[in-house]
Amino acid sequence: MSTLRFKVVEKAFQTKPVEVNTPKERPSEYFGKYVFNREKMFKYLPSSVYAKLVDVMDNGATLDRSMADAVAEGMKRWATELGATHYTHWFQPLTEGTAEKHDSFVEHDGKGGMMEEFSGKLLVQQEPDASSFPNGGIRNTFEARGYSAWDPSSPVFVVDDTLCIPTVFIAYTGESLDYKAPLLKALRAVNKAAVDVCHYFDPDVRKVSAYLGWEQEYFLIDEGLYAARPDLLLTGRTLMGHEASKNQQLEDHYFGAIPSRVAAFMKDLEIQALELGIPVKTRHNEVAPNQFELAPIYEECNLAVDHNMLIMSLMRKVARNHGFRVLLHEKPFKGVNGSGKHNNWSLGTDTGILLMAPGKTPEENLRFITFIVNTLMAVYRHNGLLKASIMSATNAHRLGANEAPPAIISSFLGTQLSKVLDHMEDSATDELVSLGGKHGMKLDIPQIPELLIDNTDRNRTSPFAFTGNRFEFRAVGSEANCASAMIALNTAVAEQLTEFKQKVDALIEQGEPKIPAIIQVVREYIKLSKPIRFDGNGYSEEWKEEAARRGLDCETSCPVIFDQYLTPESISMFESEGVMTKKELEARNEVKWETYTKKIQIEARVLGDLVMNHIVPVAIEYQSKLIDNVFKMKGLFPDEEVSELSAENLAIIRKISGHTSYIKEHVDEMVNARKVANKITDEREKAIAYHDHIAPMLEQIRYHIDKLELIVDDQMWTLPKYRELLFIR
Ligand code: ADP
Ligand code: MG
């Protein structure tokens, strides 16, 4: 019965690494080979067009139609030289992936033949026939159609035979239907607010960019084993499977030697990523067996988000060429660590200053502290929203489930920075500012060593940790679009900085000198934002109680957490910063609830099918064998001996009956609970019903399946087991 399982396991063990052709050039030479970067723009565009396009990219200038035609012509020439025959608007709808619809360059030439054509009109805007993307009711097929519009701040690139054009995706009525449009608005907002605050310290700053460096965790699994697990195939995670006797307890995987098959995959992936202009840098084994991490050098946030989306799809493609499947699900296996995507975030100026990095002079450090404290305030005020921004049906398995990170947002600063803030909080303003000689004021702000990055002073349990020159938002899910977290964070910081400036300006207007005015507001914020600072163990029970006392958001139910998007504070924040309207937020929440429901619904269906087609039949077959054996004993031995000799078998027979009947009954019950939930028309209520009544049943049923896995003859068990799935040779 289970020959398939042994065959796929055997094949997985015997598979050899794929030979990877390393390019002859050095990485610095093939980096960006398939990207229409500035170097290529310069080469393929007339110089006036090039200058205009740079202005568009750097300063948000608008591009007129004739310019767009010239840009499109240059792009087409470059892309066709690389073998591209098609182009697509590449966008990020409210699903986990990206969307694209390819059109070829060919057009009639008017003389009965064909020619390659690509106009500015096609570059700038398109109408993807996209009535079936999630839109939360904003765009129904009759009312308004959506369109995609070119985002010149992220360069176009070629994948295989297609020129890909990063675009936003918007309804004709103006609402955004994707992640990119609100992200660009959030980045614009934080740019404006941060530039204004920078001007207190340096009038030359013209632009502040948000930076993002993501660290992508993932699992690899042999494709044969993957194909033999319908749960992995259909839901991205194992819905059953008893823990292997050995998994991560020896801590021998983290930073261990990379298996050669995996090393070949990584090498191939990195070459292709670099060719696409993704500056990948770091690779290592992660904590769980078969778990790995990839991280690039940080980039401007919008580009980094695009690159993360691109690398996730590249990973899927390259993995297949190596006989693997990549699992981006946050929790593919029970009992071993799940995968996250740390979002390293900071702000930096066009004058080359990292605003989250300490400086050398007291004045520079006041600027540093200003940005740190405003970030803390933003995270404090919107901690519930930030949690909602990274919450999903799949990430819910990590958050609060005793694994990095807890379902409460707090921030770890480390001892040095905490001391500086405490010092500022405790001293009076005139103690911090003394009047020096010629140079006017002197600041008594402690020297901060430039390198705060101290590995002994790191807190792995903190969801939002300061790490030297940036904050690391660690709660983001491995499968998520980073944009969701980045929209919430950058908007919150923008709102906070705007408010900070208003307060400082008001004090200045009342006659307070600038520096004391800044210090006064910073000190007030240090006091106010204190509840968000937490340096202890985020996994402990005491922290949950403490956090509740501090008034932090402690909700753990995924669908209820989404309510955070619709609180008056969140709506006001998104609207005042021009990022999203109430209508958009409502529509997007509909999508979130609907997606949640669908995910649990699919899992419940898959589990039901697997139970009835695989688990119960195998268990009963094994049970019949045992029953058979007991009967045969009866023919051989006298009755009084049979009961003794068969005691063990009889016990197993009973156990199997117990587990199978529990499973069958509860699968039926789960079907009924689904029927009830499906009748609910309100998406939020429906998602809550799925969360409260159906999701827990998946776990209860699984418990009994996993018990059966331990009892039933290994030869008969059809599904590959954890010990087979989790060890790549
Ligand atoms: P660790 O695992 O120790 O956190 P990694 O080297 O794996 O460190 O990843 C750190 C990530 O943070 C990289 O993507 C790096 O480019 C990024 N990073 C470093 N400095 C900044 C910064 N100022 N702003 C944003 N990201 C940064
Ligand atoms: Mg990190």
PDB file of N, CA and C and ligand atoms in Angstrom, residues 211-215 254 282 284 293 295-298 342 344-346 354 455 458 460 469-470 472, ligand 1:
ATOM      1  N   TYR A 211      14.246  53.114   4.557  1.00  0.00           N
ATOM      2  CA  TYR A 211      15.008  51.970   4.050  1.00  0.00           C
ATOM      3  C   TYR A 211      14.443  50.683   4.623  1.00  0.00           C
ATOM      4  N   LEU A 212      14.569  49.649   3.843  1.00  0.00           N
ATOM      5  CA  LEU A 212      14.123  48.336   4.318  1.00  0.00           C
ATOM      6  C   LEU A 212      15.153  47.287   3.928  1.00  0.00           C
ATOM      7  N   GLY A 213      15.566  46.516   4.916  1.00  0.00           N
ATOM      8  CA  GLY A 213      16.396  45.328   4.654  1.00  0.00           C
ATOM      9  C   GLY A 213      15.658  44.136   5.227  1.00  0.00           C
ATOM     10  N   TRP A 214      15.121  43.298   4.343  1.00  0.00           N
ATOM     11  CA  TRP A 214      14.358  42.147   4.846  1.00  0.00           C
ATOM     12  C   TRP A 214      15.268  40.928   4.982  1.00  0.00           C
ATOM     13  N   GLU A 215      14.935  40.098   5.936  1.00  0.00           N
ATOM     14  CA  GLU A 215      15.623  38.807   6.060  1.00  0.00           C
ATOM     15  C   GLU A 215      14.556  37.744   5.835  1.00  0.00           C
ATOM     16  N   TYR A 254      21.319  25.443  13.044  1.00  0.00           N
ATOM     17  CA  TYR A 254      21.525  26.888  12.943  1.00  0.00           C
ATOM     18  C   TYR A 254      22.986  27.198  12.611  1.00  0.00           C
ATOM     19  N   THR A 282      23.539  37.707   2.325  1.00  0.00           N
ATOM     20  CA  THR A 282      23.735  36.760   3.420  1.00  0.00           C
ATOM     21  C   THR A 282      22.903  35.507   3.217  1.00  0.00           C
ATOM     22  N   HIS A 284      22.273  31.604   5.304  1.00  0.00           N
ATOM     23  CA  HIS A 284      22.693  30.640   6.334  1.00  0.00           C
ATOM     24  C   HIS A 284      21.567  29.687   6.685  1.00  0.00           C
ATOM     25  N   GLU A 293      17.857  31.005   5.540  1.00  0.00           N
ATOM     26  CA  GLU A 293      17.562  32.442   5.465  1.00  0.00           C
ATOM     27  C   GLU A 293      18.384  33.101   4.366  1.00  0.00           C
ATOM     28  N   ALA A 295      19.265  37.157   2.964  1.00  0.00           N
ATOM     29  CA  ALA A 295      19.085  38.594   3.205  1.00  0.00           C
ATOM     30  C   ALA A 295      19.911  39.404   2.218  1.00  0.00           C
ATOM     31  N   PRO A 296      19.322  40.480   1.707  1.00  0.00           N
ATOM     32  CA  PRO A 296      20.076  41.375   0.830  1.00  0.00           C
ATOM     33  C   PRO A 296      20.637  42.543   1.624  1.00  0.00           C
ATOM     34  N   ILE A 297      21.353  43.413   0.952  1.00  0.00           N
ATOM     35  CA  ILE A 297      21.714  44.703   1.527  1.00  0.00           C
ATOM     36  C   ILE A 297      20.459  45.575   1.463  1.00  0.00           C
ATOM     37  N   TYR A 298      20.245  46.363   2.489  1.00  0.00           N
ATOM     38  CA  TYR A 298      19.009  47.146   2.523  1.00  0.00           C
ATOM     39  C   TYR A 298      18.932  48.153   1.369  1.00  0.00           C
ATOM     40  N   HIS A 342      12.183  39.263   9.013  1.00  0.00           N
ATOM     41  CA  HIS A 342      12.518  40.451   9.783  1.00  0.00           C
ATOM     42  C   HIS A 342      12.591  41.644   8.834  1.00  0.00           C
ATOM     43  N   ASN A 344      14.081  45.085   8.665  1.00  0.00           N
ATOM     44  CA  ASN A 344      14.982  46.092   9.222  1.00  0.00           C
ATOM     45  C   ASN A 344      14.631  47.422   8.575  1.00  0.00           C
ATOM     46  N   TRP A 345      14.272  48.382   9.414  1.00  0.00           N
ATOM     47  CA  TRP A 345      13.723  49.642   8.906  1.00  0.00           C
ATOM     48  C   TRP A 345      14.483  50.833   9.476  1.00  0.00           C
ATOM     49  N   SER A 346      14.724  51.810   8.648  1.00  0.00           N
ATOM     50  CA  SER A 346      15.329  53.048   9.147  1.00  0.00           C
ATOM     51  C   SER A 346      14.978  54.195   8.200  1.00  0.00           C
ATOM     52  N   LEU A 354      22.068  58.562   8.358  1.00  0.00           N
ATOM     53  CA  LEU A 354      21.080  57.583   8.834  1.00  0.00           C
ATOM     54  C   LEU A 354      20.487  58.140  10.121  1.00  0.00           C
ATOM     55  N   ASN A 455      26.222  42.227  20.204  1.00  0.00           N
ATOM     56  CA  ASN A 455      25.478  40.972  20.105  1.00  0.00           C
ATOM     57  C   ASN A 455      25.036  40.403  21.439  1.00  0.00           C
ATOM     58  N   ARG A 458      21.299  41.690  22.745  1.00  0.00           N
ATOM     59  CA  ARG A 458      20.211  41.543  21.785  1.00  0.00           C
ATOM     60  C   ARG A 458      19.092  40.754  22.418  1.00  0.00           C
ATOM     61  N   ARG A 460      16.117  38.472  21.368  1.00  0.00           N
ATOM     62  CA  ARG A 460      15.472  37.773  20.259  1.00  0.00           C
ATOM     63  C   ARG A 460      13.958  37.677  20.426  1.00  0.00           C
ATOM     64  N   ASN A 469      21.468  50.872  14.260  1.00  0.00           N
ATOM     65  CA  ASN A 469      21.208  52.008  13.372  1.00  0.00           C
ATOM     66  C   ASN A 469      19.860  51.866  12.693  1.00  0.00           C
ATOM     67  N   ARG A 470      19.033  50.990  13.249  1.00  0.00           N
ATOM     68  CA  ARG A 470      17.728  50.695  12.644  1.00  0.00           C
ATOM     69  C   ARG A 470      16.849  50.004  13.678  1.00  0.00           C
ATOM     70  N   GLU A 472      14.283  46.717  14.028  1.00  0.00           N
ATOM     71  CA  GLU A 472      14.039  45.449  13.350  1.00  0.00           C
ATOM     72  C   GLU A 472      12.646  44.961  13.735  1.00  0.00           C
TER      73      GLU A 472
HETATM   74  P1  ADP B   1      20.893  39.886  11.706  1.00  0.00           P
HETATM   75  O1  ADP B   1      20.464  38.477  11.371  1.00  0.00           O
HETATM   76  O2  ADP B   1      22.007  39.969  12.665  1.00  0.00           O
HETATM   77  O3  ADP B   1      19.764  40.767  12.075  1.00  0.00           O
HETATM   78  P2  ADP B   1      21.466  40.195   8.884  1.00  0.00           P
HETATM   79  O4  ADP B   1      22.813  40.547   8.357  1.00  0.00           O
HETATM   80  O5  ADP B   1      20.940  38.843   8.634  1.00  0.00           O
HETATM   81  O6  ADP B   1      21.523  40.546  10.425  1.00  0.00           O
HETATM   82  O7  ADP B   1      20.400  41.204   8.322  1.00  0.00           O
HETATM   83  C1  ADP B   1      20.414  42.518   8.624  1.00  0.00           C
HETATM   84  C2  ADP B   1      19.596  43.230   7.579  1.00  0.00           C
HETATM   85  O8  ADP B   1      19.457  44.582   7.996  1.00  0.00           O
HETATM   86  C3  ADP B   1      20.276  43.300   6.210  1.00  0.00           C
HETATM   87  O9  ADP B   1      19.287  43.214   5.210  1.00  0.00           O
HETATM   88  C4  ADP B   1      20.891  44.679   6.244  1.00  0.00           C
HETATM   89  O10 ADP B   1      21.125  45.211   4.960  1.00  0.00           O
HETATM   90  C5  ADP B   1      19.803  45.441   6.950  1.00  0.00           C
HETATM   91  N1  ADP B   1      20.234  46.740   7.471  1.00  0.00           N
HETATM   92  C6  ADP B   1      21.416  47.106   7.969  1.00  0.00           C
HETATM   93  N2  ADP B   1      21.419  48.417   8.273  1.00  0.00           N
HETATM   94  C7  ADP B   1      20.198  48.907   7.974  1.00  0.00           C
HETATM   95  C8  ADP B   1      19.564  50.173   8.044  1.00  0.00           C
HETATM   96  N3  ADP B   1      20.182  51.241   8.522  1.00  0.00           N
HETATM   97  N4  ADP B   1      18.293  50.287   7.621  1.00  0.00           N
HETATM   98  C9  ADP B   1      17.627  49.237   7.145  1.00  0.00           C
HETATM   99  N5  ADP B   1      18.163  48.021   7.045  1.00  0.00           N
HETATM  100  C10 ADP B   1      19.433  47.846   7.456  1.00  0.00           C
END
